[in-house]
């Protein structure tokens, strides 16, 4: 699998294209990662191909634009403002490195050959409003509205002995993340359709009873329903079902979802640059200063509303 990952995210040096055999594997991965029944759609490979290639191009460009790995050790803490932003103290950084289970497992596998690791560090950026004191000239102003910034939920992904390995694993992860978004949309469609179909069966049974037995509700009672009322509701549900897709066209709908997500990958998964200025106390500032230098963060976002600060890191032995 790792060899496949390496290959699919590396273009052929001769013509800048991906090997055809690997493109086919990527298409099959897209199907397996969403709804395998999509294979029943005529020409699914041809329909998926442009979208899959677009998604791979996007993933490769996004990951390759990552900044050089940040040295993640306590010796760099005092001289690196980015590291000081991510961890409130040297002790906080040390605790993280000691307690991270994935890092401990990776070290264990390396044994005596442990020489350090490259990984992706992910965190949530939390901003909170507080009332604090500000020095204006020689006057201390109190109860001033301020914003504190902290980083939480640190975790390491795709640990490897080389930066190259980590980057390729991240590309695979990003591609699979897009498939996860597509799968979520397909699941939502199936859920909505299932609820509508159950409601339709209930109403149809009620309508059959009304028409067959001549039994009905008292027209004047609130909340009661006539034959005409049931027929109207059935018509509305049928219209909503048609909007989602006919029974014999649902696989085409699911294929369309996968094609749309992969074909517009940049709208579903992205990394943007964000400038941040905070002082040693974690207070957000408008202008940089000696104790509050400006740093640039990579913020990864997706169509589901998730936003995480991401940084490639190197953990020395």
JSON list of N, CA and C in Angstrom, two decimals, residues 140-174:
[
{"chain": "A", "resi": 140, "resn": "UNK", "atom": "N", "xyz": [-2.25, 53.03, 33.88]},
{"chain": "A", "resi": 140, "resn": "UNK", "atom": "CA", "xyz": [-2.73, 51.65, 33.76]},
{"chain": "A", "resi": 140, "resn": "UNK", "atom": "C", "xyz": [-4.24, 51.68, 33.57]},
{"chain": "A", "resi": 141, "resn": "UNK", "atom": "N", "xyz": [-4.68, 51.21, 32.42]},
{"chain": "A", "resi": 141, "resn": "UNK", "atom": "CA", "xyz": [-6.12, 51.15, 32.13]},
{"chain": "A", "resi": 141, "resn": "UNK", "atom": "C", "xyz": [-6.62, 49.74, 32.43]},
{"chain": "A", "resi": 142, "resn": "UNK", "atom": "N", "xyz": [-7.65, 49.67, 33.26]},
{"chain": "A", "resi": 142, "resn": "UNK", "atom": "CA", "xyz": [-8.18, 48.37, 33.66]},
{"chain": "A", "resi": 142, "resn": "UNK", "atom": "C", "xyz": [-9.50, 48.06, 32.96]},
{"chain": "A", "resi": 143, "resn": "UNK", "atom": "N", "xyz": [-9.89, 46.80, 33.04]},
{"chain": "A", "resi": 143, "resn": "UNK", "atom": "CA", "xyz": [-11.14, 46.32, 32.43]},
{"chain": "A", "resi": 143, "resn": "UNK", "atom": "C", "xyz": [-11.19, 46.62, 30.94]},
{"chain": "A", "resi": 144, "resn": "UNK", "atom": "N", "xyz": [-10.05, 46.43, 30.29]},
{"chain": "A", "resi": 144, "resn": "UNK", "atom": "CA", "xyz": [-9.98, 46.61, 28.83]},
{"chain": "A", "resi": 144, "resn": "UNK", "atom": "C", "xyz": [-10.28, 45.28, 28.15]},
{"chain": "A", "resi": 145, "resn": "UNK", "atom": "N", "xyz": [-11.14, 45.33, 27.15]},
{"chain": "A", "resi": 145, "resn": "UNK", "atom": "CA", "xyz": [-11.50, 44.11, 26.42]},
{"chain": "A", "resi": 145, "resn": "UNK", "atom": "C", "xyz": [-10.28, 43.59, 25.65]},
{"chain": "A", "resi": 146, "resn": "UNK", "atom": "N", "xyz": [-9.90, 42.33, 25.91]},
{"chain": "A", "resi": 146, "resn": "UNK", "atom": "CA", "xyz": [-8.76, 41.72, 25.24]},
{"chain": "A", "resi": 146, "resn": "UNK", "atom": "C", "xyz": [-9.13, 40.32, 24.75]},
{"chain": "A", "resi": 147, "resn": "UNK", "atom": "N", "xyz": [-8.28, 39.77, 23.89]},
{"chain": "A", "resi": 147, "resn": "UNK", "atom": "CA", "xyz": [-8.51, 38.42, 23.36]},
{"chain": "A", "resi": 147, "resn": "UNK", "atom": "C", "xyz": [-7.29, 37.56, 23.65]},
{"chain": "A", "resi": 148, "resn": "UNK", "atom": "N", "xyz": [-7.53, 36.43, 24.30]},
{"chain": "A", "resi": 148, "resn": "UNK", "atom": "CA", "xyz": [-6.44, 35.48, 24.53]},
{"chain": "A", "resi": 148, "resn": "UNK", "atom": "C", "xyz": [-6.49, 34.41, 23.45]},
{"chain": "A", "resi": 149, "resn": "UNK", "atom": "N", "xyz": [-5.32, 33.94, 23.07]},
{"chain": "A", "resi": 149, "resn": "UNK", "atom": "CA", "xyz": [-5.21, 32.90, 22.05]},
{"chain": "A", "resi": 149, "resn": "UNK", "atom": "C", "xyz": [-4.43, 31.73, 22.65]},
{"chain": "A", "resi": 150, "resn": "UNK", "atom": "N", "xyz": [-4.98, 30.54, 22.50]},
{"chain": "A", "resi": 150, "resn": "UNK", "atom": "CA", "xyz": [-4.29, 29.34, 22.98]},
{"chain": "A", "resi": 150, "resn": "UNK", "atom": "C", "xyz": [-4.45, 28.23, 21.95]},
{"chain": "A", "resi": 151, "resn": "UNK", "atom": "N", "xyz": [-3.59, 27.24, 22.05]},
{"chain": "A", "resi": 151, "resn": "UNK", "atom": "CA", "xyz": [-3.64, 26.10, 21.13]},
{"chain": "A", "resi": 151, "resn": "UNK", "atom": "C", "xyz": [-3.89, 24.84, 21.95]},
{"chain": "A", "resi": 152, "resn": "UNK", "atom": "N", "xyz": [-4.87, 24.06, 21.51]},
{"chain": "A", "resi": 152, "resn": "UNK", "atom": "CA", "xyz": [-5.33, 22.92, 22.29]},
{"chain": "A", "resi": 152, "resn": "UNK", "atom": "C", "xyz": [-5.44, 21.67, 21.42]},
{"chain": "A", "resi": 153, "resn": "UNK", "atom": "N", "xyz": [-5.55, 20.53, 22.09]},
{"chain": "A", "resi": 153, "resn": "UNK", "atom": "CA", "xyz": [-5.78, 19.28, 21.38]},
{"chain": "A", "resi": 153, "resn": "UNK", "atom": "C", "xyz": [-4.65, 18.87, 20.47]},
{"chain": "A", "resi": 154, "resn": "UNK", "atom": "N", "xyz": [-3.42, 19.11, 20.88]},
{"chain": "A", "resi": 154, "resn": "UNK", "atom": "CA", "xyz": [-2.26, 18.77, 20.05]},
{"chain": "A", "resi": 154, "resn": "UNK", "atom": "C", "xyz": [-2.23, 17.27, 19.75]},
{"chain": "A", "resi": 155, "resn": "UNK", "atom": "N", "xyz": [-1.93, 16.93, 18.52]},
{"chain": "A", "resi": 155, "resn": "UNK", "atom": "CA", "xyz": [-1.73, 15.52, 18.16]},
{"chain": "A", "resi": 155, "resn": "UNK", "atom": "C", "xyz": [-0.82, 15.41, 16.94]},
{"chain": "A", "resi": 156, "resn": "UNK", "atom": "N", "xyz": [-0.13, 14.29, 16.86]},
{"chain": "A", "resi": 156, "resn": "UNK", "atom": "CA", "xyz": [0.81, 14.04, 15.78]},
{"chain": "A", "resi": 156, "resn": "UNK", "atom": "C", "xyz": [0.22, 13.01, 14.81]},
{"chain": "A", "resi": 157, "resn": "UNK", "atom": "N", "xyz": [0.38, 13.28, 13.52]},
{"chain": "A", "resi": 157, "resn": "UNK", "atom": "CA", "xyz": [-0.09, 12.36, 12.49]},
{"chain": "A", "resi": 157, "resn": "UNK", "atom": "C", "xyz": [1.06, 11.98, 11.56]},
{"chain": "A", "resi": 158, "resn": "UNK", "atom": "N", "xyz": [0.98, 10.78, 11.04]},
{"chain": "A", "resi": 158, "resn": "UNK", "atom": "CA", "xyz": [1.88, 10.31, 9.98]},
{"chain": "A", "resi": 158, "resn": "UNK", "atom": "C", "xyz": [3.35, 10.46, 10.33]},
{"chain": "A", "resi": 159, "resn": "UNK", "atom": "N", "xyz": [3.69, 9.93, 11.49]},
{"chain": "A", "resi": 159, "resn": "UNK", "atom": "CA", "xyz": [5.09, 9.90, 11.91]},
{"chain": "A", "resi": 159, "resn": "UNK", "atom": "C", "xyz": [5.91, 9.04, 10.97]},
{"chain": "A", "resi": 160, "resn": "UNK", "atom": "N", "xyz": [7.09, 9.52, 10.62]},
{"chain": "A", "resi": 160, "resn": "UNK", "atom": "CA", "xyz": [7.96, 8.77, 9.72]},
{"chain": "A", "resi": 160, "resn": "UNK", "atom": "C", "xyz": [9.41, 9.16, 9.97]},
{"chain": "A", "resi": 161, "resn": "UNK", "atom": "N", "xyz": [10.31, 8.33, 9.47]},
{"chain": "A", "resi": 161, "resn": "UNK", "atom": "CA", "xyz": [11.74, 8.62, 9.65]},
{"chain": "A", "resi": 161, "resn": "UNK", "atom": "C", "xyz": [12.23, 9.69, 8.68]},
{"chain": "A", "resi": 162, "resn": "UNK", "atom": "N", "xyz": [11.46, 9.97, 7.62]},
{"chain": "A", "resi": 162, "resn": "UNK", "atom": "CA", "xyz": [11.87, 10.98, 6.65]},
{"chain": "A", "resi": 162, "resn": "UNK", "atom": "C", "xyz": [10.72, 11.93, 6.34]},
{"chain": "A", "resi": 163, "resn": "UNK", "atom": "N", "xyz": [11.07, 13.14, 5.95]},
{"chain": "A", "resi": 163, "resn": "UNK", "atom": "CA", "xyz": [10.07, 14.12, 5.56]},
{"chain": "A", "resi": 163, "resn": "UNK", "atom": "C", "xyz": [9.29, 13.65, 4.33]},
{"chain": "A", "resi": 164, "resn": "UNK", "atom": "N", "xyz": [9.98, 13.02, 3.39]},
{"chain": "A", "resi": 164, "resn": "UNK", "atom": "CA", "xyz": [9.34, 12.54, 2.17]},
{"chain": "A", "resi": 164, "resn": "UNK", "atom": "C", "xyz": [8.23, 11.55, 2.48]},
{"chain": "A", "resi": 165, "resn": "UNK", "atom": "N", "xyz": [8.50, 10.61, 3.38]},
{"chain": "A", "resi": 165, "resn": "UNK", "atom": "CA", "xyz": [7.49, 9.63, 3.75]},
{"chain": "A", "resi": 165, "resn": "UNK", "atom": "C", "xyz": [6.27, 10.30, 4.37]},
{"chain": "A", "resi": 166, "resn": "UNK", "atom": "N", "xyz": [6.50, 11.24, 5.26]},
{"chain": "A", "resi": 166, "resn": "UNK", "atom": "CA", "xyz": [5.39, 11.94, 5.91]},
{"chain": "A", "resi": 166, "resn": "UNK", "atom": "C", "xyz": [4.54, 12.69, 4.90]},
{"chain": "A", "resi": 167, "resn": "UNK", "atom": "N", "xyz": [5.18, 13.37, 3.96]},
{"chain": "A", "resi": 167, "resn": "UNK", "atom": "CA", "xyz": [4.44, 14.12, 2.94]},
{"chain": "A", "resi": 167, "resn": "UNK", "atom": "C", "xyz": [3.56, 13.22, 2.10]},
{"chain": "A", "resi": 168, "resn": "UNK", "atom": "N", "xyz": [4.08, 12.06, 1.72]},
{"chain": "A", "resi": 168, "resn": "UNK", "atom": "CA", "xyz": [3.28, 11.14, 0.91]},
{"chain": "A", "resi": 168, "resn": "UNK", "atom": "C", "xyz": [2.11, 10.57, 1.71]},
{"chain": "A", "resi": 169, "resn": "UNK", "atom": "N", "xyz": [2.34, 10.30, 2.98]},
{"chain": "A", "resi": 169, "resn": "UNK", "atom": "CA", "xyz": [1.25, 9.82, 3.82]},
{"chain": "A", "resi": 169, "resn": "UNK", "atom": "C", "xyz": [0.18, 10.89, 3.99]},
{"chain": "A", "resi": 170, "resn": "UNK", "atom": "N", "xyz": [0.60, 12.14, 4.09]},
{"chain": "A", "resi": 170, "resn": "UNK", "atom": "CA", "xyz": [-0.34, 13.25, 4.22]},
{"chain": "A", "resi": 170, "resn": "UNK", "atom": "C", "xyz": [-1.17, 13.42, 2.96]},
{"chain": "A", "resi": 171, "resn": "UNK", "atom": "N", "xyz": [-0.57, 13.20, 1.80]},
{"chain": "A", "resi": 171, "resn": "UNK", "atom": "CA", "xyz": [-1.31, 13.30, 0.54]},
{"chain": "A", "resi": 171, "resn": "UNK", "atom": "C", "xyz": [-2.39, 12.22, 0.47]},
{"chain": "A", "resi": 172, "resn": "UNK", "atom": "N", "xyz": [-2.04, 11.02, 0.88]},
{"chain": "A", "resi": 172, "resn": "UNK", "atom": "CA", "xyz": [-3.03, 9.94, 0.93]},
{"chain": "A", "resi": 172, "resn": "UNK", "atom": "C", "xyz": [-4.14, 10.30, 1.91]},
{"chain": "A", "resi": 173, "resn": "UNK", "atom": "N", "xyz": [-3.76, 10.82, 3.08]},
{"chain": "A", "resi": 173, "resn": "UNK", "atom": "CA", "xyz": [-4.75, 11.19, 4.09]},
{"chain": "A", "resi": 173, "resn": "UNK", "atom": "C", "xyz": [-5.69, 12.28, 3.57]},
{"chain": "A", "resi": 174, "resn": "UNK", "atom": "N", "xyz": [-5.14, 13.26, 2.87]},
{"chain": "A", "resi": 174, "resn": "UNK", "atom": "CA", "xyz": [-5.96, 14.35, 2.33]},
{"chain": "A", "resi": 174, "resn": "UNK", "atom": "C", "xyz": [-6.92, 13.83, 1.27]}
]
